[in-house]
Coordinates of C-alpha atoms in Angstrom, one line a residue:
V1 CA 26.2 24.5 -14.4
M2 CA 23.4 22.2 -12.9
K3 CA 22.6 19.3 -15.2
I4 CA 19.1 19.6 -13.9
D5 CA 16.8 22.7 -15.0
A6 CA 15.3 24.7 -12.4
K7 CA 11.7 23.5 -12.9
M8 CA 13.4 19.8 -12.0
S9 CA 15.4 20.9 -9.2
A10 CA 12.2 22.5 -7.7
W11 CA 10.5 19.2 -7.7
I12 CA 14.1 17.1 -6.7
F13 CA 15.0 18.8 -3.8
P14 CA 12.2 19.5 -1.8
V15 CA 11.8 15.5 -2.0
H16 CA 15.2 15.1 -0.5
I17 CA 14.3 17.2 2.5
Y18 CA 11.5 15.3 2.9
A19 CA 13.4 12.1 2.9
L20 CA 15.7 13.7 5.1
L21 CA 13.5 14.6 8.0
V22 CA 10.2 12.0 7.7
P23 CA 12.3 9.5 10.1
L24 CA 11.5 12.0 12.5
I25 CA 7.7 10.9 12.5
L26 CA 8.5 8.0 14.6
V27 CA 9.9 10.5 17.3
P28 CA 6.4 11.7 18.7
A29 CA 4.9 8.3 18.1
I30 CA 7.6 6.7 20.6
I31 CA 7.4 9.4 23.1
Q32 CA 2.8 9.9 23.2
N33 CA 2.5 6.0 23.3
E34 CA 5.5 5.3 25.6
S35 CA 3.4 2.8 28.1
F36 CA 1.7 1.0 25.2
L37 CA 5.1 0.5 23.6
N38 CA 6.4 -0.8 26.7
D39 CA 4.0 -3.7 26.9
R40 CA 4.4 -4.7 23.2
V41 CA 8.1 -4.3 22.3
F42 CA 11.8 -5.0 23.8
Q43 CA 13.5 -1.8 24.0
Q44 CA 11.4 1.3 22.5
D45 CA 14.0 4.0 23.7
I46 CA 16.9 2.7 20.7
I47 CA 14.2 3.4 18.0
F48 CA 15.7 6.9 18.5
Y49 CA 18.8 5.8 17.3
G50 CA 17.4 3.7 14.5
V51 CA 16.4 7.5 13.3
I52 CA 19.6 9.1 13.5
F53 CA 20.6 6.5 11.3
L54 CA 18.1 6.6 8.5
M55 CA 18.4 10.1 8.8
A56 CA 22.4 10.2 8.3
G57 CA 21.8 7.3 5.2
S58 CA 19.5 10.1 3.4
F59 CA 22.4 12.8 4.2
F60 CA 24.9 10.6 2.8
E61 CA 22.7 10.1 -0.3
V62 CA 22.0 13.8 -0.8
W63 CA 25.8 14.1 -0.5
Q64 CA 26.2 11.9 -3.2
N65 CA 23.8 13.8 -5.5
H66 CA 25.4 16.9 -4.9
I67 CA 28.7 15.0 -6.3
D68 CA 26.8 13.5 -9.1
E69 CA 25.3 17.2 -9.9
W70 CA 21.7 15.7 -9.1
Y71 CA 21.6 13.7 -12.4
V72 CA 21.3 10.0 -11.8
T73 CA 22.3 7.9 -15.0
D74 CA 23.4 4.1 -15.1
D75 CA 26.9 4.8 -14.1
S76 CA 26.7 7.3 -12.2
A77 CA 27.1 6.3 -7.9
S78 CA 23.8 7.5 -7.1
G79 CA 22.4 5.3 -9.9
N80 CA 23.8 1.7 -10.4
G81 CA 28.0 2.4 -9.8
Y82 CA 29.7 2.4 -6.3
S83 CA 31.7 5.1 -3.9
L84 CA 32.2 5.2 -0.4
L85 CA 28.9 7.6 -0.2
D86 CA 26.6 5.9 -1.9
G87 CA 27.8 2.7 0.4
L88 CA 27.1 4.7 3.9
F89 CA 23.9 5.7 2.0
S90 CA 22.9 1.9 2.1
F91 CA 24.9 0.7 5.1
S92 CA 23.4 3.6 7.3
I93 CA 19.9 2.6 6.1
L94 CA 20.4 -1.1 7.2
V95 CA 21.7 -0.1 10.2
G96 CA 18.6 2.0 11.1
Q97 CA 16.6 -0.7 10.5
C98 CA 18.6 -3.1 12.1
I99 CA 18.1 -1.0 15.4
I100 CA 14.5 -0.5 14.5
L101 CA 14.1 -4.6 14.3
Y102 CA 16.2 -4.8 17.5
A103 CA 14.1 -2.5 19.4
F104 CA 10.7 -4.5 18.5
I105 CA 12.1 -7.9 19.4
G106 CA 15.8 -8.0 20.5
N107 CA 14.8 -10.6 23.3
L108 CA 15.3 -12.9 20.4
S109 CA 18.5 -14.2 20.0
L110 CA 18.1 -15.2 16.5
I111 CA 17.3 -11.2 15.4
K112 CA 20.2 -10.5 17.6
Y113 CA 22.4 -12.8 15.3
L114 CA 20.4 -11.4 12.2
C115 CA 21.1 -8.3 13.1
L116 CA 24.8 -8.3 13.6
I117 CA 25.2 -10.8 10.6
L118 CA 23.5 -8.5 7.9
I119 CA 25.9 -5.5 9.4
L120 CA 28.9 -7.3 9.4
V121 CA 28.6 -9.0 5.5
M122 CA 26.5 -5.7 3.8
P123 CA 29.9 -3.9 3.3
I124 CA 31.4 -6.9 1.9
M125 CA 28.7 -7.4 -0.4
Y126 CA 28.7 -4.2 -1.2
Y127 CA 32.2 -3.7 -2.5
K128 CA 32.1 -7.2 -4.2
K129 CA 29.2 -6.2 -5.8
I130 CA 27.5 -9.1 -5.0
L131 CA 23.9 -8.9 -4.7
P132 CA 24.2 -5.6 -2.6
F133 CA 20.4 -4.9 -1.9
L134 CA 19.8 -8.7 -0.6
P135 CA 20.6 -7.3 3.3
L136 CA 18.4 -4.3 2.9
T137 CA 15.2 -6.7 1.2
I138 CA 15.7 -9.2 4.2
I139 CA 15.6 -6.6 6.7
G140 CA 12.9 -4.8 5.3
V141 CA 10.7 -7.7 4.7
A142 CA 11.4 -8.8 8.5
N143 CA 10.4 -5.2 9.6
T144 CA 7.4 -5.3 8.0
I145 CA 6.3 -8.8 9.1
T146 CA 7.3 -7.8 12.6
A147 CA 5.2 -4.9 12.3
Y148 CA 2.4 -6.5 11.6
L149 CA 3.0 -9.5 14.2
I150 CA 3.5 -6.6 17.2
F151 CA 1.0 -4.1 16.0
G152 CA -1.9 -6.0 14.2
Q153 CA -2.5 -3.1 11.5
E154 CA -2.8 -4.5 7.6
V155 CA -1.7 -0.7 6.6
I156 CA 1.8 -1.6 7.4
F157 CA 1.7 -3.6 4.4
L158 CA 1.8 -0.9 2.3
Q159 CA 5.4 -0.9 2.9
F160 CA 5.8 -3.7 0.4
L161 CA 3.7 -1.6 -2.4
T162 CA 6.3 1.5 -1.8
I163 CA 9.3 -0.6 -2.3
A164 CA 7.9 -2.0 -5.3
L165 CA 7.2 1.2 -6.4
T166 CA 10.7 2.6 -5.6
V167 CA 12.0 -0.1 -8.0
R168 CA 10.0 0.5 -10.9
C169 CA 10.9 4.1 -10.9
F170 CA 14.4 3.5 -10.4
D171 CA 14.5 1.2 -13.7
K172 CA 12.6 3.8 -15.6
L173 CA 15.1 6.7 -14.1
I174 CA 17.9 4.1 -15.1
E175 CA 16.1 3.2 -18.6
T176 CA 15.1 7.2 -19.5
E177 CA 17.8 9.3 -17.5
N178 CA 14.0 11.2 -16.8
Q179 CA 15.4 12.8 -13.5
F180 CA 11.4 13.2 -12.3
Y181 CA 11.8 9.6 -11.9
H182 CA 14.8 10.4 -9.4
G183 CA 12.3 12.6 -7.5
L184 CA 9.6 9.3 -7.4
T185 CA 12.1 7.1 -6.5
T186 CA 13.6 8.8 -3.5
L187 CA 9.7 10.1 -2.5
F188 CA 8.6 6.3 -2.2
A189 CA 11.9 4.6 -0.5
S190 CA 11.4 7.3 2.1
S191 CA 7.8 6.9 3.0
G192 CA 7.7 3.6 4.3
I193 CA 8.2 5.2 7.3
I194 CA 4.6 6.8 7.8
F195 CA 3.0 3.3 7.4
L196 CA 5.0 2.4 10.7
Y197 CA 4.3 5.5 12.3
L198 CA 0.4 4.5 11.4
A199 CA 0.5 1.1 12.5
I200 CA 1.7 2.3 15.9
E201 CA -0.9 5.0 16.3
L202 CA -3.6 3.3 15.1
A203 CA -2.8 0.5 17.4
A204 CA -2.6 2.5 20.5
N205 CA -4.8 4.6 19.8
G206 CA -7.6 2.8 18.3

């Protein structure tokens, strides 16, 4: 028997499908603005691989939610608990973000090493439960600032707002166990990429 009712699943399931598919928004942005990106970023083609990893991350999260019967609590793996799938979810998001950062400014060796170090230390930090969200925070901030420096569009800073709302809603979810916040957490966590899409489109097409 499902732990969430029909009304709640009608909210939570579509949001997770949205989270799974929303990285694809970058594909037309890259294809349509090819020559613009060629002049401004290091290697635009590998952004596609970043999209694949971001989608894989959402897939692992959906799988973990399914195991948790879509009911997130403090001790479930989808909440503050730990599991292989939950770890793969966070790790895939990190790799996807690193690929995008590398695609933007991978010509800087500092960035190459930063991405490599984050990818190597994240599984250890997750397993040992030492600040497991720190690598994701570092790469997220680095990506937002880099996108601003390249595209010059303030809209990209709305990514910081989606992060703040994600954290707020996740805290409310753990505190109240009201699964409505599960949907909101997922919505905000996955929507940051829309502002990257907008930054590229606005910079390329005014």
